[in-house]
Amino acid sequence: MPVHELENFEGDGEMIVLSTEKTGPAPLVAILMGSASDADTMEQARQILKDFDVVCEMKVLSAHRTPEQTISYAKAAKSRGTKVIIAGAGGAAHLAGVIAAVTTLPVIGIPIKSKSLNGLDSLLSMVQMPAGIPVATVAIDGAANAALLAIEMLALSDAGLAAKLDSYRTKMQEKVLKSSV
Ligand code: RP5
């Protein structure tokens, strides 16, 4: 679905307003979060995707506060051209699991560090998915690795992206080897 049609996209009767610009390619990666309070952490994922020139969109959708809109968005994602969904949530962190339940797109979950239990609650509620509905859960607040994992998935069918990943790794190795202690 071209991006200009996304503006009027309706999912199961619920209008979803997208942050995507009017022109340009459809977002390959969706970055979703349970609350705007997760945005600082999730921004790390957006920045890495931007560095790799991967088109993405960010959106707040909650498994608990906006369940119908969340499901509508997740159900429509594949037909819109999205390839990977990144979902961050904290506390009773069901967002990634609920999304994975209604799409066969790969879903990467980021357990957000919570105030009460430092994210252990988020991690355990996200990672312990039942067999059949996978969520690739990264570390607590592991937004950078979520983005890199999404890029690795996309790079399987994109040689240019694969080359950028190789270059990223090489630079990382050089930085470590140059470290002085
Ligand atoms: C979750 O509850 C969100 O993902 C967030 O991490 C946490 C707290 O949300 P707020 O109360 O700050 O909106 O749904």
PDB file of C-alpha atoms and ligand atoms in Angstrom:
ATOM      1  CA  MET A   1       0.000   0.000   0.000  1.00  0.00           C
ATOM      2  CA  PRO A   2       1.582   3.339  -0.991  1.00  0.00           C
ATOM      3  CA  VAL A   3       2.163   5.819   1.785  1.00  0.00           C
ATOM      4  CA  HIS A   4      -0.288   8.385   0.446  1.00  0.00           C
ATOM      5  CA  GLU A   5      -3.058   5.840   1.058  1.00  0.00           C
ATOM      6  CA  LEU A   6      -1.939   5.267   4.635  1.00  0.00           C
ATOM      7  CA  GLU A   7      -3.272   8.659   5.658  1.00  0.00           C
ATOM      8  CA  ASN A   8      -6.770   7.338   5.200  1.00  0.00           C
ATOM      9  CA  PHE A   9      -6.073   3.838   6.363  1.00  0.00           C
ATOM     10  CA  GLU A  10      -8.902   2.393   8.399  1.00  0.00           C
ATOM     11  CA  GLY A  11      -8.502  -0.778  10.396  1.00  0.00           C
ATOM     12  CA  ASP A  12     -11.614  -2.563  11.592  1.00  0.00           C
ATOM     13  CA  GLY A  13     -13.490   0.711  11.626  1.00  0.00           C
ATOM     14  CA  GLU A  14     -10.847   2.503  13.680  1.00  0.00           C
ATOM     15  CA  MET A  15      -9.074   5.386  11.973  1.00  0.00           C
ATOM     16  CA  ILE A  16      -5.361   5.176  12.576  1.00  0.00           C
ATOM     17  CA  VAL A  17      -3.478   8.427  12.154  1.00  0.00           C
ATOM     18  CA  LEU A  18       0.042   7.688  11.043  1.00  0.00           C
ATOM     19  CA  SER A  19       3.124   9.766  11.616  1.00  0.00           C
ATOM     20  CA  THR A  20       4.553   8.806   8.220  1.00  0.00           C
ATOM     21  CA  GLU A  21       5.174  11.675   5.824  1.00  0.00           C
ATOM     22  CA  LYS A  22       2.861  12.049   2.853  1.00  0.00           C
ATOM     23  CA  THR A  23       5.399  10.978   0.262  1.00  0.00           C
ATOM     24  CA  GLY A  24       8.136   8.388   0.171  1.00  0.00           C
ATOM     25  CA  PRO A  25       8.310   4.650   0.599  1.00  0.00           C
ATOM     26  CA  ALA A  26       6.191   2.690   3.068  1.00  0.00           C
ATOM     27  CA  PRO A  27       7.843   2.104   6.449  1.00  0.00           C
ATOM     28  CA  LEU A  28       9.714  -1.209   6.470  1.00  0.00           C
ATOM     29  CA  VAL A  29       9.921  -1.207  10.254  1.00  0.00           C
ATOM     30  CA  ALA A  30       7.206  -0.161  12.682  1.00  0.00           C
ATOM     31  CA  ILE A  31       8.401   1.024  16.089  1.00  0.00           C
ATOM     32  CA  LEU A  32       5.532   0.750  18.527  1.00  0.00           C
ATOM     33  CA  MET A  33       5.467   1.548  22.228  1.00  0.00           C
ATOM     34  CA  GLY A  34       2.926   1.185  24.991  1.00  0.00           C
ATOM     35  CA  SER A  35       3.212   4.754  26.219  1.00  0.00           C
ATOM     36  CA  ALA A  36       4.805   8.042  25.295  1.00  0.00           C
ATOM     37  CA  SER A  37       6.847   7.540  28.471  1.00  0.00           C
ATOM     38  CA  ASP A  38       8.744   4.809  26.556  1.00  0.00           C
ATOM     39  CA  ALA A  39       9.784   7.221  23.807  1.00  0.00           C
ATOM     40  CA  ASP A  40      13.263   8.101  25.061  1.00  0.00           C
ATOM     41  CA  THR A  41      14.285   4.444  25.030  1.00  0.00           C
ATOM     42  CA  MET A  42      12.577   3.688  21.717  1.00  0.00           C
ATOM     43  CA  GLU A  43      14.235   6.681  20.084  1.00  0.00           C
ATOM     44  CA  GLN A  44      17.508   4.721  20.125  1.00  0.00           C
ATOM     45  CA  ALA A  45      15.942   2.223  17.718  1.00  0.00           C
ATOM     46  CA  ARG A  46      14.689   4.985  15.434  1.00  0.00           C
ATOM     47  CA  GLN A  47      18.119   6.597  15.337  1.00  0.00           C
ATOM     48  CA  ILE A  48      19.870   3.370  14.323  1.00  0.00           C
ATOM     49  CA  LEU A  49      17.308   2.648  11.614  1.00  0.00           C
ATOM     50  CA  LYS A  50      17.807   6.210  10.374  1.00  0.00           C
ATOM     51  CA  ASP A  51      21.590   5.685  10.336  1.00  0.00           C
ATOM     52  CA  PHE A  52      21.040   2.635   8.089  1.00  0.00           C
ATOM     53  CA  ASP A  53      18.537   4.536   5.905  1.00  0.00           C
ATOM     54  CA  VAL A  54      15.728   2.153   6.818  1.00  0.00           C
ATOM     55  CA  VAL A  55      12.327   3.834   6.622  1.00  0.00           C
ATOM     56  CA  CYS A  56      10.360   3.444   9.839  1.00  0.00           C
ATOM     57  CA  GLU A  57       7.468   4.976  11.705  1.00  0.00           C
ATOM     58  CA  MET A  58       6.943   5.391  15.440  1.00  0.00           C
ATOM     59  CA  LYS A  59       3.583   5.096  17.130  1.00  0.00           C
ATOM     60  CA  VAL A  60       2.133   4.803  20.625  1.00  0.00           C
ATOM     61  CA  LEU A  61      -0.262   1.860  20.841  1.00  0.00           C
ATOM     62  CA  SER A  62      -1.116   0.061  24.063  1.00  0.00           C
ATOM     63  CA  ALA A  63      -2.189  -3.559  24.470  1.00  0.00           C
ATOM     64  CA  HIS A  64      -4.306  -2.498  27.412  1.00  0.00           C
ATOM     65  CA  ARG A  65      -5.363   1.088  26.796  1.00  0.00           C
ATOM     66  CA  THR A  66      -5.978   0.859  23.027  1.00  0.00           C
ATOM     67  CA  PRO A  67      -6.391  -2.880  22.362  1.00  0.00           C
ATOM     68  CA  GLU A  68      -8.645  -2.541  19.315  1.00  0.00           C
ATOM     69  CA  GLN A  69      -6.415  -0.013  17.576  1.00  0.00           C
ATOM     70  CA  THR A  70      -3.340  -2.110  18.374  1.00  0.00           C
ATOM     71  CA  ILE A  71      -4.853  -5.206  16.802  1.00  0.00           C
ATOM     72  CA  SER A  72      -6.117  -3.284  13.777  1.00  0.00           C
ATOM     73  CA  TYR A  73      -2.672  -1.824  13.174  1.00  0.00           C
ATOM     74  CA  ALA A  74      -0.904  -5.166  13.584  1.00  0.00           C
ATOM     75  CA  LYS A  75      -3.346  -6.982  11.294  1.00  0.00           C
ATOM     76  CA  ALA A  76      -2.826  -4.426   8.514  1.00  0.00           C
ATOM     77  CA  ALA A  77       0.939  -4.069   8.833  1.00  0.00           C
ATOM     78  CA  LYS A  78       1.969  -6.806   6.388  1.00  0.00           C
ATOM     79  CA  SER A  79      -0.307  -5.604   3.581  1.00  0.00           C
ATOM     80  CA  ARG A  80       1.043  -2.079   4.084  1.00  0.00           C
ATOM     81  CA  GLY A  81       4.548  -3.318   3.278  1.00  0.00           C
ATOM     82  CA  THR A  82       5.994  -3.425   6.784  1.00  0.00           C
ATOM     83  CA  LYS A  83       8.510  -6.250   7.232  1.00  0.00           C
ATOM     84  CA  VAL A  84       9.361  -6.135  10.936  1.00  0.00           C
ATOM     85  CA  ILE A  85       7.582  -4.784  14.000  1.00  0.00           C
ATOM     86  CA  ILE A  86       9.501  -3.572  17.047  1.00  0.00           C
ATOM     87  CA  ALA A  87       7.355  -3.230  20.163  1.00  0.00           C
ATOM     88  CA  GLY A  88       8.473  -1.802  23.487  1.00  0.00           C
ATOM     89  CA  ALA A  89       6.435  -1.894  26.666  1.00  0.00           C
ATOM     90  CA  GLY A  90       6.955  -1.858  30.394  1.00  0.00           C
ATOM     91  CA  GLY A  91       5.341  -3.471  33.425  1.00  0.00           C
ATOM     92  CA  ALA A  92       2.657  -5.941  32.331  1.00  0.00           C
ATOM     93  CA  ALA A  93       4.293  -5.820  28.913  1.00  0.00           C
ATOM     94  CA  HIS A  94       1.847  -7.568  26.603  1.00  0.00           C
ATOM     95  CA  LEU A  95       2.173  -5.311  23.563  1.00  0.00           C
ATOM     96  CA  ALA A  96       4.631  -7.428  21.570  1.00  0.00           C
ATOM     97  CA  GLY A  97       2.759 -10.645  22.353  1.00  0.00           C
ATOM     98  CA  VAL A  98      -0.623  -9.234  21.364  1.00  0.00           C
ATOM     99  CA  ILE A  99       0.836  -7.953  18.091  1.00  0.00           C
ATOM    100  CA  ALA A 100       2.563 -11.287  17.384  1.00  0.00           C
ATOM    101  CA  ALA A 101      -0.753 -13.054  17.960  1.00  0.00           C
ATOM    102  CA  VAL A 102      -2.376 -11.361  14.964  1.00  0.00           C
ATOM    103  CA  THR A 103       0.468 -11.157  12.426  1.00  0.00           C
ATOM    104  CA  THR A 104       3.113 -13.486  11.027  1.00  0.00           C
ATOM    105  CA  LEU A 105       5.559 -10.607  10.615  1.00  0.00           C
ATOM    106  CA  PRO A 106       8.594 -10.991  12.872  1.00  0.00           C
ATOM    107  CA  VAL A 107       8.020  -9.138  16.144  1.00  0.00           C
ATOM    108  CA  ILE A 108      10.919  -7.903  18.261  1.00  0.00           C
ATOM    109  CA  GLY A 109      10.055  -7.017  21.843  1.00  0.00           C
ATOM    110  CA  ILE A 110      11.856  -4.496  24.028  1.00  0.00           C
ATOM    111  CA  PRO A 111      11.124  -4.825  27.747  1.00  0.00           C
ATOM    112  CA  ILE A 112      11.141  -1.265  29.085  1.00  0.00           C
ATOM    113  CA  LYS A 113      12.764  -0.638  32.454  1.00  0.00           C
ATOM    114  CA  SER A 114       9.936  -0.060  34.918  1.00  0.00           C
ATOM    115  CA  LYS A 115       9.905   2.066  38.066  1.00  0.00           C
ATOM    116  CA  SER A 116       8.697  -0.655  40.418  1.00  0.00           C
ATOM    117  CA  LEU A 117      10.720  -3.703  39.392  1.00  0.00           C
ATOM    118  CA  ASN A 118      13.460  -2.267  37.179  1.00  0.00           C
ATOM    119  CA  GLY A 119      12.091  -4.014  34.092  1.00  0.00           C
ATOM    120  CA  LEU A 120      12.208  -7.568  35.389  1.00  0.00           C
ATOM    121  CA  ASP A 121       8.399  -7.543  35.207  1.00  0.00           C
ATOM    122  CA  SER A 122       8.564  -6.284  31.609  1.00  0.00           C
ATOM    123  CA  LEU A 123      11.174  -8.865  30.639  1.00  0.00           C
ATOM    124  CA  LEU A 124       9.382 -11.857  32.101  1.00  0.00           C
ATOM    125  CA  SER A 125       5.947 -10.928  30.780  1.00  0.00           C
ATOM    126  CA  MET A 126       7.383 -10.362  27.309  1.00  0.00           C
ATOM    127  CA  VAL A 127       9.836 -13.217  26.962  1.00  0.00           C
ATOM    128  CA  GLN A 128       7.671 -16.076  28.227  1.00  0.00           C
ATOM    129  CA  MET A 129       5.550 -16.495  25.108  1.00  0.00           C
ATOM    130  CA  PRO A 130       3.756 -19.792  24.523  1.00  0.00           C
ATOM    131  CA  ALA A 131       5.022 -22.052  21.724  1.00  0.00           C
ATOM    132  CA  GLY A 132       3.503 -21.018  18.408  1.00  0.00           C
ATOM    133  CA  ILE A 133       3.592 -17.226  18.855  1.00  0.00           C
ATOM    134  CA  PRO A 134       7.224 -16.057  18.965  1.00  0.00           C
ATOM    135  CA  VAL A 135       8.462 -12.693  20.175  1.00  0.00           C
ATOM    136  CA  ALA A 136      12.201 -12.084  19.780  1.00  0.00           C
ATOM    137  CA  THR A 137      12.837 -10.369  23.094  1.00  0.00           C
ATOM    138  CA  VAL A 138      15.980  -8.294  23.526  1.00  0.00           C
ATOM    139  CA  ALA A 139      17.508  -7.002  26.769  1.00  0.00           C
ATOM    140  CA  ILE A 140      15.745  -4.583  29.129  1.00  0.00           C
ATOM    141  CA  ASP A 141      15.866  -1.221  27.322  1.00  0.00           C
ATOM    142  CA  GLY A 142      17.694  -2.994  24.457  1.00  0.00           C
ATOM    143  CA  ALA A 143      16.328  -0.723  21.741  1.00  0.00           C
ATOM    144  CA  ALA A 144      19.629  -0.554  19.868  1.00  0.00           C
ATOM    145  CA  ASN A 145      19.812  -4.309  19.462  1.00  0.00           C
ATOM    146  CA  ALA A 146      16.152  -4.454  18.462  1.00  0.00           C
ATOM    147  CA  ALA A 147      16.890  -2.113  15.583  1.00  0.00           C
ATOM    148  CA  LEU A 148      20.018  -4.018  14.592  1.00  0.00           C
ATOM    149  CA  LEU A 149      18.139  -7.316  14.659  1.00  0.00           C
ATOM    150  CA  ALA A 150      15.452  -5.808  12.427  1.00  0.00           C
ATOM    151  CA  ILE A 151      18.166  -4.616  10.052  1.00  0.00           C
ATOM    152  CA  GLU A 152      19.728  -8.093  10.005  1.00  0.00           C
ATOM    153  CA  MET A 153      16.363  -9.542   9.005  1.00  0.00           C
ATOM    154  CA  LEU A 154      15.937  -6.995   6.210  1.00  0.00           C
ATOM    155  CA  ALA A 155      19.543  -7.532   5.093  1.00  0.00           C
ATOM    156  CA  LEU A 156      18.784 -11.164   4.234  1.00  0.00           C
ATOM    157  CA  SER A 157      17.201  -9.866   1.038  1.00  0.00           C
ATOM    158  CA  ASP A 158      19.035  -6.548   0.674  1.00  0.00           C
ATOM    159  CA  ALA A 159      22.714  -6.726  -0.282  1.00  0.00           C
ATOM    160  CA  GLY A 160      23.235  -3.005   0.277  1.00  0.00           C
ATOM    161  CA  LEU A 161      21.978  -3.251   3.828  1.00  0.00           C
ATOM    162  CA  ALA A 162      24.107  -6.354   4.416  1.00  0.00           C
ATOM    163  CA  ALA A 163      27.192  -4.387   3.337  1.00  0.00           C
ATOM    164  CA  LYS A 164      26.287  -1.575   5.745  1.00  0.00           C
ATOM    165  CA  LEU A 165      26.000  -4.108   8.560  1.00  0.00           C
ATOM    166  CA  ASP A 166      29.461  -5.496   7.731  1.00  0.00           C
ATOM    167  CA  SER A 167      30.857  -1.981   7.800  1.00  0.00           C
ATOM    168  CA  TYR A 168      29.123  -1.268  11.136  1.00  0.00           C
ATOM    169  CA  ARG A 169      30.699  -4.377  12.662  1.00  0.00           C
ATOM    170  CA  THR A 170      34.137  -3.511  11.300  1.00  0.00           C
ATOM    171  CA  LYS A 171      33.961  -0.001  12.775  1.00  0.00           C
ATOM    172  CA  MET A 172      32.842  -1.443  16.115  1.00  0.00           C
ATOM    173  CA  GLN A 173      35.778  -3.869  16.140  1.00  0.00           C
ATOM    174  CA  GLU A 174      38.234  -1.101  15.283  1.00  0.00           C
ATOM    175  CA  LYS A 175      36.857   1.043  18.108  1.00  0.00           C
ATOM    176  CA  VAL A 176      37.263  -1.782  20.639  1.00  0.00           C
ATOM    177  CA  LEU A 177      40.799  -2.591  19.499  1.00  0.00           C
ATOM    178  CA  LYS A 178      41.788   1.086  19.735  1.00  0.00           C
ATOM    179  CA  SER A 179      40.501   1.328  23.316  1.00  0.00           C
ATOM    180  CA  SER A 180      43.139   2.078  25.879  1.00  0.00           C
ATOM    181  CA  VAL A 181      42.805   1.200  29.554  1.00  0.00           C
TER     182      VAL A 181
HETATM  183  C1  RP5 B   1       3.218   0.314  29.691  1.00  0.00           C
HETATM  184  O1  RP5 B   1       3.135   0.852  30.953  1.00  0.00           O
HETATM  185  C2  RP5 B   1       4.040   1.268  28.896  1.00  0.00           C
HETATM  186  O2  RP5 B   1       4.735   0.579  27.902  1.00  0.00           O
HETATM  187  C3  RP5 B   1       4.947   1.916  29.889  1.00  0.00           C
HETATM  188  O3  RP5 B   1       6.255   1.367  29.873  1.00  0.00           O
HETATM  189  C4  RP5 B   1       4.280   1.627  31.223  1.00  0.00           C
HETATM  190  C5  RP5 B   1       3.900   2.876  31.975  1.00  0.00           C
HETATM  191  O4  RP5 B   1       3.074   3.663  31.142  1.00  0.00           O
HETATM  192  P1  RP5 B   1       2.638   5.129  31.619  1.00  0.00           P
HETATM  193  O5  RP5 B   1       1.843   4.946  32.868  1.00  0.00           O
HETATM  194  O6  RP5 B   1       3.905   5.915  31.835  1.00  0.00           O
HETATM  195  O7  RP5 B   1       1.818   5.677  30.476  1.00  0.00           O
HETATM  196  O8  RP5 B   1       1.985   0.142  29.118  1.00  0.00           O
END
